[in-house]
């Protein structure tokens, strides 16, 4: 138990997408199986909680169950981290949009109530993460923007909306409710008159897709992300990623060599800082 609490505290100090970790990720950091970590958690219920309850005799899934300190319940309920994990676990390939009310199913009761209240407020105030969209109605639907079907190449652009200040803005908003505009690191979508998509939006979508494909560990290699955005020159990619890091949206980590042996191409794609070769990207939610 002391080791578990120490590892959990270290993840909290890292912040962002490192905390709260999934049960699977916590077990990996401790160098043991999730079942053993789960047993240790049973002895630490006064300090640490699981985001999900066991159903009948079925243990909570390690890859979709978060581990958090009891005093952080309210903060976690309002976090992007919990929302993204719940949406990912609830969505299906043939039904990627999920009803808001269903996202809290299976959560610890106190966490579920706080999460639902916070999410309803975020939808009303349009303060969802940039990677998630919502379809309003009697039963609001939440979905990853990466799952949205884009217009076909060459399709006519949607008409621009005129803002109160007289400036023309594209009718297609990004995940934060703001018009997507061109600038450094942007690329034009296919088709004449199509709105430009910023580097940040493309990077968010690529990270979400790669993270889901690799088991939602919140660790994606720089090599995979560069390959997903092949049209972005390396200097531009690094500069734009640097901006996202300064905005505390992403962090970079080196490889400790314990769980994955870096290939030469993965090392070449890394960024050297202060004598450390940074090869992994993790999403933060404390911006």
PDB file of C-alpha atoms in Angstrom:
ATOM      1  CA  UNK A   1       0.000   0.000   0.000  1.00  0.00           C
ATOM      2  CA  UNK A   2       2.731   2.592   0.782  1.00  0.00           C
ATOM      3  CA  UNK A   3       4.297   1.938  -2.635  1.00  0.00           C
ATOM      4  CA  UNK A   4       0.927   2.341  -4.345  1.00  0.00           C
ATOM      5  CA  UNK A   5       0.222   5.647  -2.621  1.00  0.00           C
ATOM      6  CA  UNK A   6       3.715   6.864  -3.454  1.00  0.00           C
ATOM      7  CA  UNK A   7       3.324   6.094  -7.152  1.00  0.00           C
ATOM      8  CA  UNK A   8      -0.125   7.671  -7.199  1.00  0.00           C
ATOM      9  CA  UNK A   9       1.257  10.805  -5.541  1.00  0.00           C
ATOM     10  CA  UNK A  10       4.040  11.010  -8.134  1.00  0.00           C
ATOM     11  CA  UNK A  11       1.450  10.905 -10.926  1.00  0.00           C
ATOM     12  CA  UNK A  12      -0.503  13.657  -9.210  1.00  0.00           C
ATOM     13  CA  UNK A  13       2.626  15.799  -9.076  1.00  0.00           C
ATOM     14  CA  UNK A  14       3.083  15.303 -12.831  1.00  0.00           C
ATOM     15  CA  UNK A  15      -0.451  16.552 -13.335  1.00  0.00           C
ATOM     16  CA  UNK A  16      -2.301  16.785 -16.610  1.00  0.00           C
ATOM     17  CA  UNK A  17      -3.130  13.500 -18.292  1.00  0.00           C
ATOM     18  CA  UNK A  18      -0.871  11.574 -15.890  1.00  0.00           C
ATOM     19  CA  UNK A  19      -3.433  11.939 -13.116  1.00  0.00           C
ATOM     20  CA  UNK A  20      -5.586  10.190 -12.321  1.00  0.00           C
ATOM     21  CA  UNK A  21      -4.004   7.144 -13.996  1.00  0.00           C
ATOM     22  CA  UNK A  22      -5.986   4.121 -15.093  1.00  0.00           C
ATOM     23  CA  UNK A  23      -5.740   1.025 -12.928  1.00  0.00           C
ATOM     24  CA  UNK A  24      -3.837  -0.575 -15.796  1.00  0.00           C
ATOM     25  CA  UNK A  25      -1.347   2.302 -15.998  1.00  0.00           C
ATOM     26  CA  UNK A  26      -0.857   2.376 -12.210  1.00  0.00           C
ATOM     27  CA  UNK A  27      -0.113  -1.356 -12.195  1.00  0.00           C
ATOM     28  CA  UNK A  28       2.351  -0.861 -15.052  1.00  0.00           C
ATOM     29  CA  UNK A  29       4.160   1.866 -13.112  1.00  0.00           C
ATOM     30  CA  UNK A  30       4.342  -0.430 -10.081  1.00  0.00           C
ATOM     31  CA  UNK A  31       5.648  -3.299 -12.199  1.00  0.00           C
ATOM     32  CA  UNK A  32       2.826  -5.667 -11.306  1.00  0.00           C
ATOM     33  CA  UNK A  33      -0.493  -7.021 -12.573  1.00  0.00           C
ATOM     34  CA  UNK A  34      -3.743  -5.011 -12.177  1.00  0.00           C
ATOM     35  CA  UNK A  35      -5.205  -7.732  -9.935  1.00  0.00           C
ATOM     36  CA  UNK A  36      -2.406  -7.231  -7.404  1.00  0.00           C
ATOM     37  CA  UNK A  37      -2.741  -3.459  -7.555  1.00  0.00           C
ATOM     38  CA  UNK A  38      -6.495  -3.821  -7.066  1.00  0.00           C
ATOM     39  CA  UNK A  39      -5.883  -5.864  -3.936  1.00  0.00           C
ATOM     40  CA  UNK A  40      -3.581  -3.160  -2.559  1.00  0.00           C
ATOM     41  CA  UNK A  41      -6.260  -0.569  -3.281  1.00  0.00           C
ATOM     42  CA  UNK A  42      -8.721  -2.485  -1.118  1.00  0.00           C
ATOM     43  CA  UNK A  43      -6.407  -1.724   1.812  1.00  0.00           C
ATOM     44  CA  UNK A  44      -6.170   1.964   0.902  1.00  0.00           C
ATOM     45  CA  UNK A  45      -9.857   2.866   0.547  1.00  0.00           C
ATOM     46  CA  UNK A  46      -9.511   5.676   3.083  1.00  0.00           C
ATOM     47  CA  UNK A  47      -7.038   7.455   0.767  1.00  0.00           C
ATOM     48  CA  UNK A  48      -7.525   6.138  -2.755  1.00  0.00           C
ATOM     49  CA  UNK A  49     -10.656   5.413  -4.769  1.00  0.00           C
ATOM     50  CA  UNK A  50     -11.576   3.627  -7.975  1.00  0.00           C
ATOM     51  CA  UNK A  51     -13.708   5.643 -10.387  1.00  0.00           C
ATOM     52  CA  UNK A  52     -15.869   2.574 -11.103  1.00  0.00           C
ATOM     53  CA  UNK A  53     -17.629   0.137  -8.826  1.00  0.00           C
ATOM     54  CA  UNK A  54     -17.507  -3.624  -9.168  1.00  0.00           C
ATOM     55  CA  UNK A  55     -20.695  -5.001 -10.725  1.00  0.00           C
ATOM     56  CA  UNK A  56     -21.849  -8.186  -8.972  1.00  0.00           C
ATOM     57  CA  UNK A  57     -18.599 -10.141  -8.788  1.00  0.00           C
ATOM     58  CA  UNK A  58     -17.144  -8.597 -11.909  1.00  0.00           C
ATOM     59  CA  UNK A  59     -14.083  -6.465 -11.252  1.00  0.00           C
ATOM     60  CA  UNK A  60     -13.831  -3.021 -12.898  1.00  0.00           C
ATOM     61  CA  UNK A  61     -11.990  -2.953 -16.230  1.00  0.00           C
ATOM     62  CA  UNK A  62      -8.344  -1.884 -15.630  1.00  0.00           C
ATOM     63  CA  UNK A  63      -8.101   0.177 -18.840  1.00  0.00           C
ATOM     64  CA  UNK A  64     -11.203   2.310 -18.187  1.00  0.00           C
ATOM     65  CA  UNK A  65     -11.086   2.617 -14.395  1.00  0.00           C
ATOM     66  CA  UNK A  66      -9.206   5.566 -12.898  1.00  0.00           C
ATOM     67  CA  UNK A  67      -7.463   5.608  -9.525  1.00  0.00           C
ATOM     68  CA  UNK A  68      -7.641   8.860  -7.558  1.00  0.00           C
ATOM     69  CA  UNK A  69      -7.131  10.256  -4.090  1.00  0.00           C
ATOM     70  CA  UNK A  70     -10.408  10.636  -2.197  1.00  0.00           C
ATOM     71  CA  UNK A  71      -9.805  14.352  -1.651  1.00  0.00           C
ATOM     72  CA  UNK A  72      -9.605  14.920  -5.405  1.00  0.00           C
ATOM     73  CA  UNK A  73     -13.058  13.558  -6.236  1.00  0.00           C
ATOM     74  CA  UNK A  74     -14.632  16.930  -7.091  1.00  0.00           C
ATOM     75  CA  UNK A  75     -11.661  18.074  -9.180  1.00  0.00           C
ATOM     76  CA  UNK A  76     -11.547  14.795 -11.117  1.00  0.00           C
ATOM     77  CA  UNK A  77     -15.304  14.980 -11.729  1.00  0.00           C
ATOM     78  CA  UNK A  78     -14.756  18.256 -13.601  1.00  0.00           C
ATOM     79  CA  UNK A  79     -11.633  17.161 -15.485  1.00  0.00           C
ATOM     80  CA  UNK A  80     -11.131  16.536 -19.196  1.00  0.00           C
ATOM     81  CA  UNK A  81      -9.332  13.343 -18.221  1.00  0.00           C
ATOM     82  CA  UNK A  82     -12.404  11.629 -16.755  1.00  0.00           C
ATOM     83  CA  UNK A  83     -14.669  12.796 -19.594  1.00  0.00           C
ATOM     84  CA  UNK A  84     -12.342  11.484 -22.302  1.00  0.00           C
ATOM     85  CA  UNK A  85     -11.876   8.102 -20.597  1.00  0.00           C
ATOM     86  CA  UNK A  86     -15.627   7.661 -20.079  1.00  0.00           C
ATOM     87  CA  UNK A  87     -16.492   8.685 -23.633  1.00  0.00           C
ATOM     88  CA  UNK A  88     -13.863   6.382 -25.079  1.00  0.00           C
ATOM     89  CA  UNK A  89     -15.098   3.404 -23.048  1.00  0.00           C
ATOM     90  CA  UNK A  90     -18.784   4.067 -23.845  1.00  0.00           C
ATOM     91  CA  UNK A  91     -18.504   4.770 -27.592  1.00  0.00           C
ATOM     92  CA  UNK A  92     -18.787   1.987 -30.154  1.00  0.00           C
ATOM     93  CA  UNK A  93     -17.538   1.877 -33.754  1.00  0.00           C
ATOM     94  CA  UNK A  94     -21.125   1.879 -35.045  1.00  0.00           C
ATOM     95  CA  UNK A  95     -22.354   4.322 -32.379  1.00  0.00           C
ATOM     96  CA  UNK A  96     -19.586   6.860 -31.642  1.00  0.00           C
ATOM     97  CA  UNK A  97     -21.961   9.439 -30.107  1.00  0.00           C
ATOM     98  CA  UNK A  98     -23.035   8.715 -26.517  1.00  0.00           C
ATOM     99  CA  UNK A  99     -25.886  10.180 -24.479  1.00  0.00           C
ATOM    100  CA  UNK A 100     -24.679  12.459 -21.716  1.00  0.00           C
ATOM    101  CA  UNK A 101     -26.685  10.572 -19.089  1.00  0.00           C
ATOM    102  CA  UNK A 102     -25.078   7.239 -20.010  1.00  0.00           C
ATOM    103  CA  UNK A 103     -21.511   8.426 -19.494  1.00  0.00           C
ATOM    104  CA  UNK A 104     -21.810   8.265 -15.713  1.00  0.00           C
ATOM    105  CA  UNK A 105     -23.135   4.684 -15.648  1.00  0.00           C
ATOM    106  CA  UNK A 106     -21.011   2.470 -13.439  1.00  0.00           C
ATOM    107  CA  UNK A 107     -19.186   5.325 -11.733  1.00  0.00           C
ATOM    108  CA  UNK A 108     -18.776   5.559  -7.993  1.00  0.00           C
ATOM    109  CA  UNK A 109     -22.106   7.218  -6.945  1.00  0.00           C
ATOM    110  CA  UNK A 110     -20.567  10.379  -5.493  1.00  0.00           C
ATOM    111  CA  UNK A 111     -18.260  10.746  -8.500  1.00  0.00           C
ATOM    112  CA  UNK A 112     -21.114  10.057 -10.922  1.00  0.00           C
ATOM    113  CA  UNK A 113     -23.310  12.773  -9.441  1.00  0.00           C
ATOM    114  CA  UNK A 114     -20.516  15.347  -9.454  1.00  0.00           C
ATOM    115  CA  UNK A 115     -19.470  14.371 -12.994  1.00  0.00           C
ATOM    116  CA  UNK A 116     -22.994  14.659 -14.442  1.00  0.00           C
ATOM    117  CA  UNK A 117     -23.555  18.057 -12.829  1.00  0.00           C
ATOM    118  CA  UNK A 118     -20.199  19.369 -14.066  1.00  0.00           C
ATOM    119  CA  UNK A 119     -20.706  18.011 -17.600  1.00  0.00           C
ATOM    120  CA  UNK A 120     -24.188  19.497 -17.941  1.00  0.00           C
ATOM    121  CA  UNK A 121     -22.729  22.863 -16.968  1.00  0.00           C
ATOM    122  CA  UNK A 122     -19.810  22.506 -19.425  1.00  0.00           C
ATOM    123  CA  UNK A 123     -22.191  21.670 -22.279  1.00  0.00           C
ATOM    124  CA  UNK A 124     -24.389  24.669 -21.436  1.00  0.00           C
ATOM    125  CA  UNK A 125     -21.362  26.987 -21.200  1.00  0.00           C
ATOM    126  CA  UNK A 126     -19.636  25.440 -24.264  1.00  0.00           C
ATOM    127  CA  UNK A 127     -16.436  24.691 -22.366  1.00  0.00           C
ATOM    128  CA  UNK A 128     -15.844  21.115 -23.524  1.00  0.00           C
ATOM    129  CA  UNK A 129     -12.330  19.914 -24.413  1.00  0.00           C
ATOM    130  CA  UNK A 130     -11.172  20.803 -27.916  1.00  0.00           C
ATOM    131  CA  UNK A 131     -11.323  17.115 -28.899  1.00  0.00           C
ATOM    132  CA  UNK A 132     -15.005  16.631 -27.961  1.00  0.00           C
ATOM    133  CA  UNK A 133     -18.213  17.955 -29.469  1.00  0.00           C
ATOM    134  CA  UNK A 134     -21.846  17.872 -28.329  1.00  0.00           C
ATOM    135  CA  UNK A 135     -25.170  17.650 -30.142  1.00  0.00           C
ATOM    136  CA  UNK A 136     -27.765  19.459 -28.050  1.00  0.00           C
ATOM    137  CA  UNK A 137     -31.346  18.343 -27.535  1.00  0.00           C
ATOM    138  CA  UNK A 138     -33.492  16.572 -24.957  1.00  0.00           C
ATOM    139  CA  UNK A 139     -30.784  13.941 -24.699  1.00  0.00           C
ATOM    140  CA  UNK A 140     -27.428  15.623 -25.494  1.00  0.00           C
ATOM    141  CA  UNK A 141     -24.937  13.448 -27.358  1.00  0.00           C
ATOM    142  CA  UNK A 142     -21.175  13.648 -26.823  1.00  0.00           C
ATOM    143  CA  UNK A 143     -18.660  12.535 -29.455  1.00  0.00           C
ATOM    144  CA  UNK A 144     -14.987  12.810 -30.378  1.00  0.00           C
ATOM    145  CA  UNK A 145     -14.420  15.308 -33.179  1.00  0.00           C
ATOM    146  CA  UNK A 146     -12.068  12.754 -34.762  1.00  0.00           C
ATOM    147  CA  UNK A 147     -15.124  10.513 -35.266  1.00  0.00           C
ATOM    148  CA  UNK A 148     -17.072  13.193 -37.156  1.00  0.00           C
ATOM    149  CA  UNK A 149     -17.537  12.632 -40.892  1.00  0.00           C
ATOM    150  CA  UNK A 150     -16.000  15.523 -42.829  1.00  0.00           C
ATOM    151  CA  UNK A 151     -17.383  16.886 -46.130  1.00  0.00           C
ATOM    152  CA  UNK A 152     -16.142  15.191 -49.279  1.00  0.00           C
ATOM    153  CA  UNK A 153     -13.148  16.697 -51.052  1.00  0.00           C
ATOM    154  CA  UNK A 154     -14.294  19.479 -53.338  1.00  0.00           C
ATOM    155  CA  UNK A 155     -17.607  20.014 -51.546  1.00  0.00           C
ATOM    156  CA  UNK A 156     -18.813  23.641 -51.438  1.00  0.00           C
ATOM    157  CA  UNK A 157     -17.778  25.481 -48.312  1.00  0.00           C
ATOM    158  CA  UNK A 158     -20.440  26.354 -45.774  1.00  0.00           C
ATOM    159  CA  UNK A 159     -21.353  30.052 -45.794  1.00  0.00           C
ATOM    160  CA  UNK A 160     -19.482  32.265 -43.395  1.00  0.00           C
ATOM    161  CA  UNK A 161     -21.330  33.718 -40.422  1.00  0.00           C
ATOM    162  CA  UNK A 162     -21.028  37.441 -39.732  1.00  0.00           C
ATOM    163  CA  UNK A 163     -20.057  38.180 -36.147  1.00  0.00           C
ATOM    164  CA  UNK A 164     -21.223  41.180 -34.178  1.00  0.00           C
ATOM    165  CA  UNK A 165     -17.926  42.917 -34.910  1.00  0.00           C
ATOM    166  CA  UNK A 166     -18.519  42.528 -38.652  1.00  0.00           C
ATOM    167  CA  UNK A 167     -15.784  39.912 -39.175  1.00  0.00           C
ATOM    168  CA  UNK A 168     -16.571  36.879 -41.298  1.00  0.00           C
ATOM    169  CA  UNK A 169     -16.157  33.557 -39.528  1.00  0.00           C
ATOM    170  CA  UNK A 170     -16.625  30.034 -40.806  1.00  0.00           C
ATOM    171  CA  UNK A 171     -19.816  28.349 -39.688  1.00  0.00           C
ATOM    172  CA  UNK A 172     -17.991  25.139 -38.729  1.00  0.00           C
ATOM    173  CA  UNK A 173     -16.701  25.622 -35.158  1.00  0.00           C
ATOM    174  CA  UNK A 174     -13.935  23.777 -33.397  1.00  0.00           C
ATOM    175  CA  UNK A 175     -14.385  21.864 -30.164  1.00  0.00           C
ATOM    176  CA  UNK A 176     -14.164  25.042 -28.075  1.00  0.00           C
ATOM    177  CA  UNK A 177     -16.928  26.823 -30.011  1.00  0.00           C
ATOM    178  CA  UNK A 178     -14.482  29.111 -31.828  1.00  0.00           C
ATOM    179  CA  UNK A 179     -14.094  29.493 -35.555  1.00  0.00           C
ATOM    180  CA  UNK A 180     -11.129  27.621 -37.019  1.00  0.00           C
ATOM    181  CA  UNK A 181      -8.794  30.091 -38.659  1.00  0.00           C
ATOM    182  CA  UNK A 182      -5.557  29.841 -40.545  1.00  0.00           C
ATOM    183  CA  UNK A 183      -2.178  30.793 -39.138  1.00  0.00           C
ATOM    184  CA  UNK A 184       1.226  29.239 -38.462  1.00  0.00           C
ATOM    185  CA  UNK A 185       1.001  25.472 -38.689  1.00  0.00           C
ATOM    186  CA  UNK A 186      -2.391  25.382 -40.387  1.00  0.00           C
ATOM    187  CA  UNK A 187      -3.259  23.481 -43.509  1.00  0.00           C
ATOM    188  CA  UNK A 188      -6.100  23.959 -45.932  1.00  0.00           C
ATOM    189  CA  UNK A 189      -8.733  21.247 -46.103  1.00  0.00           C
ATOM    190  CA  UNK A 190      -9.302  19.679 -49.497  1.00  0.00           C
ATOM    191  CA  UNK A 191     -11.541  21.560 -51.854  1.00  0.00           C
ATOM    192  CA  UNK A 192     -11.853  25.169 -52.924  1.00  0.00           C
ATOM    193  CA  UNK A 193     -13.020  27.526 -50.227  1.00  0.00           C
ATOM    194  CA  UNK A 194     -12.713  24.920 -47.468  1.00  0.00           C
ATOM    195  CA  UNK A 195     -11.736  26.364 -44.052  1.00  0.00           C
ATOM    196  CA  UNK A 196      -8.147  25.933 -42.866  1.00  0.00           C
ATOM    197  CA  UNK A 197      -7.522  23.527 -39.998  1.00  0.00           C
ATOM    198  CA  UNK A 198      -4.985  24.569 -37.382  1.00  0.00           C
ATOM    199  CA  UNK A 199      -1.994  22.472 -36.380  1.00  0.00           C
ATOM    200  CA  UNK A 200      -3.452  22.222 -32.866  1.00  0.00           C
ATOM    201  CA  UNK A 201      -6.710  20.710 -34.117  1.00  0.00           C
ATOM    202  CA  UNK A 202      -4.926  18.263 -36.409  1.00  0.00           C
ATOM    203  CA  UNK A 203      -2.509  17.304 -33.622  1.00  0.00           C
ATOM    204  CA  UNK A 204      -5.394  16.775 -31.152  1.00  0.00           C
ATOM    205  CA  UNK A 205      -7.212  14.519 -33.605  1.00  0.00           C
ATOM    206  CA  UNK A 206      -4.066  12.528 -34.447  1.00  0.00           C
ATOM    207  CA  UNK A 207      -3.173  12.079 -30.782  1.00  0.00           C
ATOM    208  CA  UNK A 208      -6.697  10.905 -29.887  1.00  0.00           C
ATOM    209  CA  UNK A 209      -6.762   8.380 -32.716  1.00  0.00           C
ATOM    210  CA  UNK A 210      -3.295   6.973 -31.975  1.00  0.00           C
ATOM    211  CA  UNK A 211      -3.944   6.875 -28.228  1.00  0.00           C
ATOM    212  CA  UNK A 212      -7.157   4.886 -28.715  1.00  0.00           C
ATOM    213  CA  UNK A 213      -5.375   2.458 -31.043  1.00  0.00           C
ATOM    214  CA  UNK A 214      -2.591   1.856 -28.489  1.00  0.00           C
ATOM    215  CA  UNK A 215      -4.875   1.100 -25.545  1.00  0.00           C
ATOM    216  CA  UNK A 216      -5.500   4.606 -24.137  1.00  0.00           C
ATOM    217  CA  UNK A 217      -2.323   4.720 -22.045  1.00  0.00           C
ATOM    218  CA  UNK A 218      -1.948   8.431 -22.823  1.00  0.00           C
ATOM    219  CA  UNK A 219       1.528   7.791 -24.243  1.00  0.00           C
ATOM    220  CA  UNK A 220       1.978   8.290 -27.981  1.00  0.00           C
ATOM    221  CA  UNK A 221       5.385   8.379 -29.634  1.00  0.00           C
ATOM    222  CA  UNK A 222       6.565  11.473 -31.433  1.00  0.00           C
ATOM    223  CA  UNK A 223       7.462   9.180 -34.313  1.00  0.00           C
ATOM    224  CA  UNK A 224       3.818   8.082 -34.729  1.00  0.00           C
ATOM    225  CA  UNK A 225       2.549  11.660 -34.510  1.00  0.00           C
ATOM    226  CA  UNK A 226       5.046  12.919 -37.090  1.00  0.00           C
ATOM    227  CA  UNK A 227       3.964  10.082 -39.388  1.00  0.00           C
ATOM    228  CA  UNK A 228       0.308  11.061 -38.903  1.00  0.00           C
ATOM    229  CA  UNK A 229       1.081  14.638 -40.026  1.00  0.00           C
ATOM    230  CA  UNK A 230       3.550  14.008 -42.881  1.00  0.00           C
ATOM    231  CA  UNK A 231       2.953  17.344 -44.592  1.00  0.00           C
ATOM    232  CA  UNK A 232       4.206  19.368 -41.592  1.00  0.00           C
ATOM    233  CA  UNK A 233       7.969  20.113 -41.793  1.00  0.00           C
ATOM    234  CA  UNK A 234       9.905  18.982 -38.726  1.00  0.00           C
ATOM    235  CA  UNK A 235      10.899  22.514 -37.689  1.00  0.00           C
ATOM    236  CA  UNK A 236       7.300  23.699 -37.935  1.00  0.00           C
ATOM    237  CA  UNK A 237       6.034  20.603 -36.115  1.00  0.00           C
ATOM    238  CA  UNK A 238       8.482  21.138 -33.234  1.00  0.00           C
ATOM    239  CA  UNK A 239       7.700  24.848 -32.994  1.00  0.00           C
ATOM    240  CA  UNK A 240       3.935  24.273 -32.939  1.00  0.00           C
ATOM    241  CA  UNK A 241       4.276  21.425 -30.426  1.00  0.00           C
ATOM    242  CA  UNK A 242       6.383  23.741 -28.295  1.00  0.00           C
ATOM    243  CA  UNK A 243       3.503  26.218 -28.291  1.00  0.00           C
ATOM    244  CA  UNK A 244       1.078  23.493 -27.165  1.00  0.00           C
ATOM    245  CA  UNK A 245       3.468  22.570 -24.353  1.00  0.00           C
ATOM    246  CA  UNK A 246       3.702  26.186 -23.203  1.00  0.00           C
ATOM    247  CA  UNK A 247      -0.094  26.244 -23.151  1.00  0.00           C
ATOM    248  CA  UNK A 248       0.142  23.169 -20.857  1.00  0.00           C
ATOM    249  CA  UNK A 249      -1.907  21.070 -23.260  1.00  0.00           C
ATOM    250  CA  UNK A 250       0.765  18.400 -23.779  1.00  0.00           C
ATOM    251  CA  UNK A 251       3.940  17.207 -22.105  1.00  0.00           C
ATOM    252  CA  UNK A 252       6.935  15.223 -23.394  1.00  0.00           C
ATOM    253  CA  UNK A 253       8.623  12.318 -21.627  1.00  0.00           C
ATOM    254  CA  UNK A 254      11.732  10.189 -22.207  1.00  0.00           C
ATOM    255  CA  UNK A 255      11.641   6.397 -22.430  1.00  0.00           C
ATOM    256  CA  UNK A 256      12.767   4.494 -19.340  1.00  0.00           C
ATOM    257  CA  UNK A 257      13.367   1.390 -21.462  1.00  0.00           C
ATOM    258  CA  UNK A 258      11.350  -0.871 -19.147  1.00  0.00           C
ATOM    259  CA  UNK A 259       8.205  -1.377 -21.192  1.00  0.00           C
ATOM    260  CA  UNK A 260       9.223  -0.652 -24.754  1.00  0.00           C
ATOM    261  CA  UNK A 261      12.545  -0.860 -26.558  1.00  0.00           C
ATOM    262  CA  UNK A 262      12.863   2.221 -28.761  1.00  0.00           C
ATOM    263  CA  UNK A 263      13.500   1.575 -32.457  1.00  0.00           C
ATOM    264  CA  UNK A 264      16.017   3.775 -34.249  1.00  0.00           C
ATOM    265  CA  UNK A 265      13.262   5.621 -36.121  1.00  0.00           C
ATOM    266  CA  UNK A 266      11.505   6.379 -32.814  1.00  0.00           C
ATOM    267  CA  UNK A 267      14.720   7.748 -31.323  1.00  0.00           C
ATOM    268  CA  UNK A 268      15.366   9.861 -34.421  1.00  0.00           C
ATOM    269  CA  UNK A 269      11.909  11.401 -34.089  1.00  0.00           C
ATOM    270  CA  UNK A 270      12.607  12.498 -30.498  1.00  0.00           C
ATOM    271  CA  UNK A 271      13.487  15.941 -29.191  1.00  0.00           C
ATOM    272  CA  UNK A 272      16.657  16.409 -27.127  1.00  0.00           C
ATOM    273  CA  UNK A 273      16.254  18.696 -24.116  1.00  0.00           C
ATOM    274  CA  UNK A 274      18.622  19.105 -21.152  1.00  0.00           C
ATOM    275  CA  UNK A 275      20.402  15.879 -22.030  1.00  0.00           C
ATOM    276  CA  UNK A 276      17.168  13.870 -22.226  1.00  0.00           C
ATOM    277  CA  UNK A 277      15.753  12.414 -25.439  1.00  0.00           C
ATOM    278  CA  UNK A 278      12.001  13.053 -25.261  1.00  0.00           C
ATOM    279  CA  UNK A 279      10.107  10.484 -27.310  1.00  0.00           C
ATOM    280  CA  UNK A 280       6.628  10.214 -25.745  1.00  0.00           C
ATOM    281  CA  UNK A 281       3.770  12.733 -25.822  1.00  0.00           C
ATOM    282  CA  UNK A 282       1.104  12.851 -23.089  1.00  0.00           C
ATOM    283  CA  UNK A 283      -2.000  15.000 -22.981  1.00  0.00           C
ATOM    284  CA  UNK A 284      -2.518  17.326 -20.010  1.00  0.00           C
ATOM    285  CA  UNK A 285      -5.852  18.579 -18.721  1.00  0.00           C
ATOM    286  CA  UNK A 286      -4.673  21.303 -16.358  1.00  0.00           C
ATOM    287  CA  UNK A 287      -4.352  24.081 -18.940  1.00  0.00           C
TER     288      UNK A 287
END
